PDB file of C-alpha atoms in Angstrom:
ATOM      1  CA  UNK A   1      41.221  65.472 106.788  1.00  0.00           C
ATOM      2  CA  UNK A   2      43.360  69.016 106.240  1.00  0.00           C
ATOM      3  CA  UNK A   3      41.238  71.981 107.643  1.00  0.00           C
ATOM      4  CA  UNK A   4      43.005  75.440 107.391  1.00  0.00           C
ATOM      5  CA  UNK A   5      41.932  77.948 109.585  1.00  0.00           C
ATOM      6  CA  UNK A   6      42.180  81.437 108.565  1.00  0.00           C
ATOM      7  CA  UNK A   7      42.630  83.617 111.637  1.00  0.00           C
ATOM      8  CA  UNK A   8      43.210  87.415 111.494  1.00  0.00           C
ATOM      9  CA  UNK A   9      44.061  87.517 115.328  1.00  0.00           C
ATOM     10  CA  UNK A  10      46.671  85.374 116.703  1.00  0.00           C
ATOM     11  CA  UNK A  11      45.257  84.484 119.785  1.00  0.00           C
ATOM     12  CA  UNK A  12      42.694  82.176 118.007  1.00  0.00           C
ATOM     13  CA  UNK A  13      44.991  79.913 116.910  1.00  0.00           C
ATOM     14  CA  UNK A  14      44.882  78.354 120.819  1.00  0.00           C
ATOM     15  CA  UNK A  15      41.160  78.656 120.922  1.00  0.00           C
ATOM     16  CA  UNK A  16      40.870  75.957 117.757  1.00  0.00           C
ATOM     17  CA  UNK A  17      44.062  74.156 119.263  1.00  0.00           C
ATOM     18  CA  UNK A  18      42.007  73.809 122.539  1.00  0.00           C
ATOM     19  CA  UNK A  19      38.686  73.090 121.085  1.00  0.00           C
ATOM     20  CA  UNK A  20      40.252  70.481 118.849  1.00  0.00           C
ATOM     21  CA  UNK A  21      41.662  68.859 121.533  1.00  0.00           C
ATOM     22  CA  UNK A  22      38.862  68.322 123.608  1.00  0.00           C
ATOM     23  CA  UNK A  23      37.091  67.063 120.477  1.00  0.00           C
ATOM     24  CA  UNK A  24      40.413  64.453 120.525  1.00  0.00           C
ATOM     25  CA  UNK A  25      40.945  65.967 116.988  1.00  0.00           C
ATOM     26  CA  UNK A  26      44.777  65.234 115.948  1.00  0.00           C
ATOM     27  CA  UNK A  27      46.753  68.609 116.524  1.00  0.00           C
ATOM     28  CA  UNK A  28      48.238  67.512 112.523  1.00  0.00           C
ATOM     29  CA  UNK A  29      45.298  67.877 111.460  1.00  0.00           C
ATOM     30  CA  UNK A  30      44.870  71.574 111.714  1.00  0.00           C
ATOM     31  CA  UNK A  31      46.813  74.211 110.059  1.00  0.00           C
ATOM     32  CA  UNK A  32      46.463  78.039 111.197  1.00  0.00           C
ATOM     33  CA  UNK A  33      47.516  81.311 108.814  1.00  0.00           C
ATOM     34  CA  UNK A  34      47.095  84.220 110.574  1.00  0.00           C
ATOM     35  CA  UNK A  35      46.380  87.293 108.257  1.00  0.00           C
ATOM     36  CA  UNK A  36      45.429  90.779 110.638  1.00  0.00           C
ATOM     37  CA  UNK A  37      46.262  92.938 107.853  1.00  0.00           C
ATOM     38  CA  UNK A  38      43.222  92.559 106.149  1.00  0.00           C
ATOM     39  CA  UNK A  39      41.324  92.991 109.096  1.00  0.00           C
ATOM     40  CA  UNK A  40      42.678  95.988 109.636  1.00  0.00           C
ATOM     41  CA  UNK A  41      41.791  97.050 105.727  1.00  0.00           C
ATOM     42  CA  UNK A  42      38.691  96.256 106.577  1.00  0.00           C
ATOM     43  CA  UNK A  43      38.040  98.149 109.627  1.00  0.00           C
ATOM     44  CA  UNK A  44      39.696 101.193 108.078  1.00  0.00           C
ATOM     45  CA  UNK A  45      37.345 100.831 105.473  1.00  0.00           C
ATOM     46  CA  UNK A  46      34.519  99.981 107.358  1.00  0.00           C
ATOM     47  CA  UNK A  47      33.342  97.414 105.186  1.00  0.00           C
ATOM     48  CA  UNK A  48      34.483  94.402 103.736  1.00  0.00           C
ATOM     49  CA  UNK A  49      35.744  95.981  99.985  1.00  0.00           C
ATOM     50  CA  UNK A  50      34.828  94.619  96.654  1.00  0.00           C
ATOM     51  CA  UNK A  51      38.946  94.513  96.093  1.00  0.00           C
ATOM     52  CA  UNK A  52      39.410  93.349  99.381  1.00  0.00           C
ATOM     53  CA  UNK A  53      37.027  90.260  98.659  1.00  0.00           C
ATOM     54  CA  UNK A  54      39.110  89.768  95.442  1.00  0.00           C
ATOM     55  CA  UNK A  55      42.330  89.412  97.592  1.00  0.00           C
ATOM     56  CA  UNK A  56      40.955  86.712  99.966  1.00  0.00           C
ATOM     57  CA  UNK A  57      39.657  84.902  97.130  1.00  0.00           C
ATOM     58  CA  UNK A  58      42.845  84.879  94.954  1.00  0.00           C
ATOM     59  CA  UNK A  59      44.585  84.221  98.403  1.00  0.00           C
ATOM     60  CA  UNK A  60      42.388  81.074  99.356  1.00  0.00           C
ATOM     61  CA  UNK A  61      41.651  79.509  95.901  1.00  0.00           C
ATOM     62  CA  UNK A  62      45.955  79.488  96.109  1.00  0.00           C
ATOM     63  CA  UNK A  63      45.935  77.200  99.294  1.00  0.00           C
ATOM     64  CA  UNK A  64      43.039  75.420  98.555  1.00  0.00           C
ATOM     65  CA  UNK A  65      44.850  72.536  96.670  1.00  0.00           C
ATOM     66  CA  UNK A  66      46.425  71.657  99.709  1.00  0.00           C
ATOM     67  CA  UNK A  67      43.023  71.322 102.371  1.00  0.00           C
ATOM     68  CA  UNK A  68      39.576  69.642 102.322  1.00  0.00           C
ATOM     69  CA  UNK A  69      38.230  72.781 103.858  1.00  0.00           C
ATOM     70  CA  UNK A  70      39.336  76.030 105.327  1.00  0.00           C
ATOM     71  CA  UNK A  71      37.276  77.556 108.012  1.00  0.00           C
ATOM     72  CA  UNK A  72      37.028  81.463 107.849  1.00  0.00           C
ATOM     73  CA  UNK A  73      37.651  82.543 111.663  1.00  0.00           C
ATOM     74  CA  UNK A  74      36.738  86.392 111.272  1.00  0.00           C
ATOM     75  CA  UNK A  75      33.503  87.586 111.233  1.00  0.00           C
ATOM     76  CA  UNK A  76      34.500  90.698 109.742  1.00  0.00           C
ATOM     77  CA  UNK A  77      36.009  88.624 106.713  1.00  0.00           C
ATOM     78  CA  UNK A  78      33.492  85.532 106.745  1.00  0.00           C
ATOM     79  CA  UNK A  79      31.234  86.696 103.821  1.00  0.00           C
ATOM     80  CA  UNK A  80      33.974  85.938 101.422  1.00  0.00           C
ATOM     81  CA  UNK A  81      33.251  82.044 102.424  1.00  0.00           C
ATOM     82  CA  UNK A  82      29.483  82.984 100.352  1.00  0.00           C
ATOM     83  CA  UNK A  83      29.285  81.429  96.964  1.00  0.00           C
ATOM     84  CA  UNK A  84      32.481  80.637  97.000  1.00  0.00           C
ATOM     85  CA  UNK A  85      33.884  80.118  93.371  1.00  0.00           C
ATOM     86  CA  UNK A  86      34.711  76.338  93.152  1.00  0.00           C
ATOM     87  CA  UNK A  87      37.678  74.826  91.949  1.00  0.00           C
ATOM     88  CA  UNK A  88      38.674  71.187  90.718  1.00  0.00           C
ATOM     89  CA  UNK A  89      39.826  70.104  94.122  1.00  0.00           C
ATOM     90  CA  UNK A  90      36.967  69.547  96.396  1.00  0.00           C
ATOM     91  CA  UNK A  91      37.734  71.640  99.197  1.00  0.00           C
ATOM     92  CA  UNK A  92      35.127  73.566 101.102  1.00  0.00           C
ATOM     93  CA  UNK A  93      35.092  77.233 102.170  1.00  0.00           C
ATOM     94  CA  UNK A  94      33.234  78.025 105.712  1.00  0.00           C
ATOM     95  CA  UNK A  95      32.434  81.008 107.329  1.00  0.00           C
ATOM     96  CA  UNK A  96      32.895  79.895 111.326  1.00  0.00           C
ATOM     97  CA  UNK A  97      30.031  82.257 112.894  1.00  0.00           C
ATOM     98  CA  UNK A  98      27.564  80.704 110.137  1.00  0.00           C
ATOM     99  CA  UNK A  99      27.846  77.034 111.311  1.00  0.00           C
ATOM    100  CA  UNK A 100      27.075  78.798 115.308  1.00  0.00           C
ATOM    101  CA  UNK A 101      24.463  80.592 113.634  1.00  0.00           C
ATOM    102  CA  UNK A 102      23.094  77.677 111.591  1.00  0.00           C
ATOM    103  CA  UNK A 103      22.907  75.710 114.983  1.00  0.00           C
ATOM    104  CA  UNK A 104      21.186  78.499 116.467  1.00  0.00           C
ATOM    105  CA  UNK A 105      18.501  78.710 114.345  1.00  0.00           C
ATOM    106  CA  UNK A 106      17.904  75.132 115.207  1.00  0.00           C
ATOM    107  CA  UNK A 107      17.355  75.793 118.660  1.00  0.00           C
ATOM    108  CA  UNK A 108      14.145  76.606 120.087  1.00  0.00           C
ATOM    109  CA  UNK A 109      13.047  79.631 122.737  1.00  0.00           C
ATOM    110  CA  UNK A 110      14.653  83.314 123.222  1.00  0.00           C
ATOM    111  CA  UNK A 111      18.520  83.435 121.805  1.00  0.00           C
ATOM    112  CA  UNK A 112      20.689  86.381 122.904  1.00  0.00           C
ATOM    113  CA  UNK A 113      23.896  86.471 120.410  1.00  0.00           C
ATOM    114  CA  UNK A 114      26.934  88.964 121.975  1.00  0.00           C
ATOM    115  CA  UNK A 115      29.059  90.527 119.959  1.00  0.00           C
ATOM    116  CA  UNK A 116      32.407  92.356 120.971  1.00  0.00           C
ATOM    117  CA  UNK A 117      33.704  94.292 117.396  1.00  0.00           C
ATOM    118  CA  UNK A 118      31.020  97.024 117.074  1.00  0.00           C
ATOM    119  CA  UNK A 119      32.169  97.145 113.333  1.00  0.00           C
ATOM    120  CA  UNK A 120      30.479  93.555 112.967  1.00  0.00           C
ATOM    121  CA  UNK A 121      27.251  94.547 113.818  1.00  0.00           C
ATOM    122  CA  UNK A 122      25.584  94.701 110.419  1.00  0.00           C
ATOM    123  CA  UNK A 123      27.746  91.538 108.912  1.00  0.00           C
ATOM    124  CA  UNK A 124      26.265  89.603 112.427  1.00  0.00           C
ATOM    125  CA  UNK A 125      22.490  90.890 112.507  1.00  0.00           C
ATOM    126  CA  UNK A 126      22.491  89.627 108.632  1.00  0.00           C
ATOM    127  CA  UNK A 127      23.718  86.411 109.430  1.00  0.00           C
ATOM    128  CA  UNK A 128      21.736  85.271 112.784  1.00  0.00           C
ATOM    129  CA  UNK A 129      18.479  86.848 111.387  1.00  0.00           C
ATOM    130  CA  UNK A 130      18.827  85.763 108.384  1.00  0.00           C
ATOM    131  CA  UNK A 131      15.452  83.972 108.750  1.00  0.00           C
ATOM    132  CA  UNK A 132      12.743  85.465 109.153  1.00  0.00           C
ATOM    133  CA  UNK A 133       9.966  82.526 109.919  1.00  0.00           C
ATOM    134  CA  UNK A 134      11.479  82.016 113.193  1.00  0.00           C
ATOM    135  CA  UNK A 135      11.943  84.102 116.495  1.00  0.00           C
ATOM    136  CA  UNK A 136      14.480  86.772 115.913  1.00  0.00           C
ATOM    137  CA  UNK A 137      17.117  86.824 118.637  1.00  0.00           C
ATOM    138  CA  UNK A 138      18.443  89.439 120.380  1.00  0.00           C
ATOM    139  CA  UNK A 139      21.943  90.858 119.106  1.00  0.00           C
ATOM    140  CA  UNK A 140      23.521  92.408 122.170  1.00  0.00           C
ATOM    141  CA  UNK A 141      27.417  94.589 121.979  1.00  0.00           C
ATOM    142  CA  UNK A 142      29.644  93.888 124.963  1.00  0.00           C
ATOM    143  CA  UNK A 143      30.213  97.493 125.356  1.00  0.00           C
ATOM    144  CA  UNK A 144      34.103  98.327 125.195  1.00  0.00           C
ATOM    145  CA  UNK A 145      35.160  94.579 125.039  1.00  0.00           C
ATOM    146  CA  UNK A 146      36.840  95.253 121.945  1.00  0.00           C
ATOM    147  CA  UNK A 147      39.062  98.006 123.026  1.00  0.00           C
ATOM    148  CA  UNK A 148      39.973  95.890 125.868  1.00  0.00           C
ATOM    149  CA  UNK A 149      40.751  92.938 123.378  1.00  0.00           C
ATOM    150  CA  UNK A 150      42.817  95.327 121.233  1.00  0.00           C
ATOM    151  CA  UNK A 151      44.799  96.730 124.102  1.00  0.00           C
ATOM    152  CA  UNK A 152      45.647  92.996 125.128  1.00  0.00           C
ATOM    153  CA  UNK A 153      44.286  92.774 128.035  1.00  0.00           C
ATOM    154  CA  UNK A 154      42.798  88.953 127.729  1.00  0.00           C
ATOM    155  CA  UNK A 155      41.967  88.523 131.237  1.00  0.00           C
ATOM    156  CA  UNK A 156      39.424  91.632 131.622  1.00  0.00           C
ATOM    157  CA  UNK A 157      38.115  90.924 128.130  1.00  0.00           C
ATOM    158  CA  UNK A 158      36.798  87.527 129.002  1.00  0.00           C
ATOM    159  CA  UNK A 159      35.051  88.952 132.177  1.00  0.00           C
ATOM    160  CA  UNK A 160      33.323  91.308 130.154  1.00  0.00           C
ATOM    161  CA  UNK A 161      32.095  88.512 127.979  1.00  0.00           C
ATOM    162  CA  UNK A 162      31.265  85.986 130.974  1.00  0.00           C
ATOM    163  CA  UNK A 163      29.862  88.946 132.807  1.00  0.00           C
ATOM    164  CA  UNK A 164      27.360  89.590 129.848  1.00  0.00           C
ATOM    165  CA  UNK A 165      26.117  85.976 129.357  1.00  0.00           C
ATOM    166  CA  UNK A 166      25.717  85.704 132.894  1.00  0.00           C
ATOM    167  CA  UNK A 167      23.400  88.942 132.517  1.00  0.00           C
ATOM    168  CA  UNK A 168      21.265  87.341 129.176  1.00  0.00           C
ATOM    169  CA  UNK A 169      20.764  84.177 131.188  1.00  0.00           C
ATOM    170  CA  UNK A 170      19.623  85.641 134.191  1.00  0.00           C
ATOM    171  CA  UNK A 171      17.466  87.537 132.466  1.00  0.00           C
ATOM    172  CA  UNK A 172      15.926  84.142 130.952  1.00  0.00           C
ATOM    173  CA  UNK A 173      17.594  83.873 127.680  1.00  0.00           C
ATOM    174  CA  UNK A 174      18.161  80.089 126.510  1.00  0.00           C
ATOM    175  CA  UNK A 175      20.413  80.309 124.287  1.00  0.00           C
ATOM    176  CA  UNK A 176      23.611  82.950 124.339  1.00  0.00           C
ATOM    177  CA  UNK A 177      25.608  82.673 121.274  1.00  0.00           C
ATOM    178  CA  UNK A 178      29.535  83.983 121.120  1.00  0.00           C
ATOM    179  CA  UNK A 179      29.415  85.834 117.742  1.00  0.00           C
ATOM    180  CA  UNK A 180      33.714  86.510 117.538  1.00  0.00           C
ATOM    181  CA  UNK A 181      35.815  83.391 118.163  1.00  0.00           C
ATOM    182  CA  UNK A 182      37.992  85.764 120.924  1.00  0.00           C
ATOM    183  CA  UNK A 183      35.344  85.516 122.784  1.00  0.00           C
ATOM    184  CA  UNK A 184      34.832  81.699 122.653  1.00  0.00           C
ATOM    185  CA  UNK A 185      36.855  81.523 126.440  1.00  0.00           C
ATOM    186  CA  UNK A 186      34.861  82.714 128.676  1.00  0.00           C
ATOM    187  CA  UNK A 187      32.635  79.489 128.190  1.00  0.00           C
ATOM    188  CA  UNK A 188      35.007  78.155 130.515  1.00  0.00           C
ATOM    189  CA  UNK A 189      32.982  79.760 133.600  1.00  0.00           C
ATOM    190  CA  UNK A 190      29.744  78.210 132.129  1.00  0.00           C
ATOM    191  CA  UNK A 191      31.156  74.778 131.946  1.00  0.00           C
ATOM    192  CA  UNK A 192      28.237  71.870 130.908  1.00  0.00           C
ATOM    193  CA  UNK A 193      25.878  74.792 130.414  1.00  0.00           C
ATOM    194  CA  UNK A 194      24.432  73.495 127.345  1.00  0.00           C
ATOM    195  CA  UNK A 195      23.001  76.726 126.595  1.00  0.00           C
ATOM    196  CA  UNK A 196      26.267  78.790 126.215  1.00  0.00           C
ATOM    197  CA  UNK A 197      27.715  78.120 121.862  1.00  0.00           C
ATOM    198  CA  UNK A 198      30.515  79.268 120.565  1.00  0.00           C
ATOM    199  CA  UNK A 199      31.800  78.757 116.766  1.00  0.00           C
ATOM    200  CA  UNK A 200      35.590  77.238 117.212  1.00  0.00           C
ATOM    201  CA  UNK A 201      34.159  73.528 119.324  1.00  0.00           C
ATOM    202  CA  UNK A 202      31.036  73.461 116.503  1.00  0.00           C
ATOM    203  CA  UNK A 203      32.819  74.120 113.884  1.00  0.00           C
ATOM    204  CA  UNK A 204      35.386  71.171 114.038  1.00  0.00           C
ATOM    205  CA  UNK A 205      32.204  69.173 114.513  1.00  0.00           C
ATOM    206  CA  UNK A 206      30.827  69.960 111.840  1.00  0.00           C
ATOM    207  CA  UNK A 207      34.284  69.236 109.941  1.00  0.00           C
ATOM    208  CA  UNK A 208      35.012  66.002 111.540  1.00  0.00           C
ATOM    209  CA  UNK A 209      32.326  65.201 112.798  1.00  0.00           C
TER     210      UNK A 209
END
């Protein structure tokens, strides 16, 4: 099993290294290409372009020939992994935050999913309340998490997140969902707390699993 994994922040390229070690998930298995300039497109856009989508297409169908799937890391850029035009070569296209979100929905009781990039709040209310027969959860922004992830300061980023899921499960939610992979980390203070997802350990799952 090949599995590309198409970050547009370097830093997430330990997050999947980490998660697919404790899933004892061969580091050769895994390749990462890390691609922030179309993030930035998009956030200068403030919206995931039709031309932009055209670019990530062309650029995926190119490597797909060489993977059995490629997992779509960025929220901002996961819709792209939708209807995804299919080619010869079986090799599946995944959007990261829909395989949390598709465990999520699976889950009973009140859900709280935190966010950090305020410009993915209408790609990640679409995708976690997607379905309407079930309760809604709550989608909650870490407040100026995402400037502090931008300035690179890791450490006080991943307090902010820990510091909010601390807050939703105190105030009874039971089940917090990490919306960016960045924020995957601060599950580390929450360690065995069943209730705490994030996309990068679920995702390999679901791959090679």
């Amino acid at each position: 099993m090949a599995v590309a994994c198409l970050h547009t922040a370097a830093s997430n390229i330990a997050i999947f290294d980490d998660a697919a070690c404790k899933l004892n998930i061969p580091a050769i298995h895994l390749s990462h290409l890390v691609v922030p300039h179309w993030l930035a497109e998009a956030e200068r856009a403030g919206r995931l372009t039709v031309e932009l989508k055209q670019q990530l297409v062309s650029f995926i169908q190119s490597i797909m020939p060489h993977f059995d799937a490629v997992l779509i890391t960025c929220s901002t850029l996961g819709a792209v992994a939708e209807n995804f035009p299919c080619l010869e070569k079986r090799c599946a296209v995944y959007r990261t935050d829909q395989m949390l979100a598709d465990v999520l929905g699976d889950r009973p009781g009140k859900s709280v999913v935190l966010y950090a990039a305020p410009s993915t709040l209408a790609t990640t209310t679409a995708l976690f309340c997607r379905d309407t027969t079930r309760l809604q959860p709550e989608v909650r922004l870490v407040s100026e998490a995402w400037q502090i992830f931008k300035s690179g300061d890791r450490d006080n980023y991943l307090a902010l997140i820990a510091e909010a899921i601390k807050k939703a499960l105190d105030e009874g939610a039971d089940n917090v969902a990490l919306a960016q992979v960045s924020m995957a980390p601060a599950i580390k203070a929450f360690t065995g707390d069943a209730r705490v997802l994030a996309s990068p350990h679920l995702s390999l799952q679901r791959c090679f699993g």
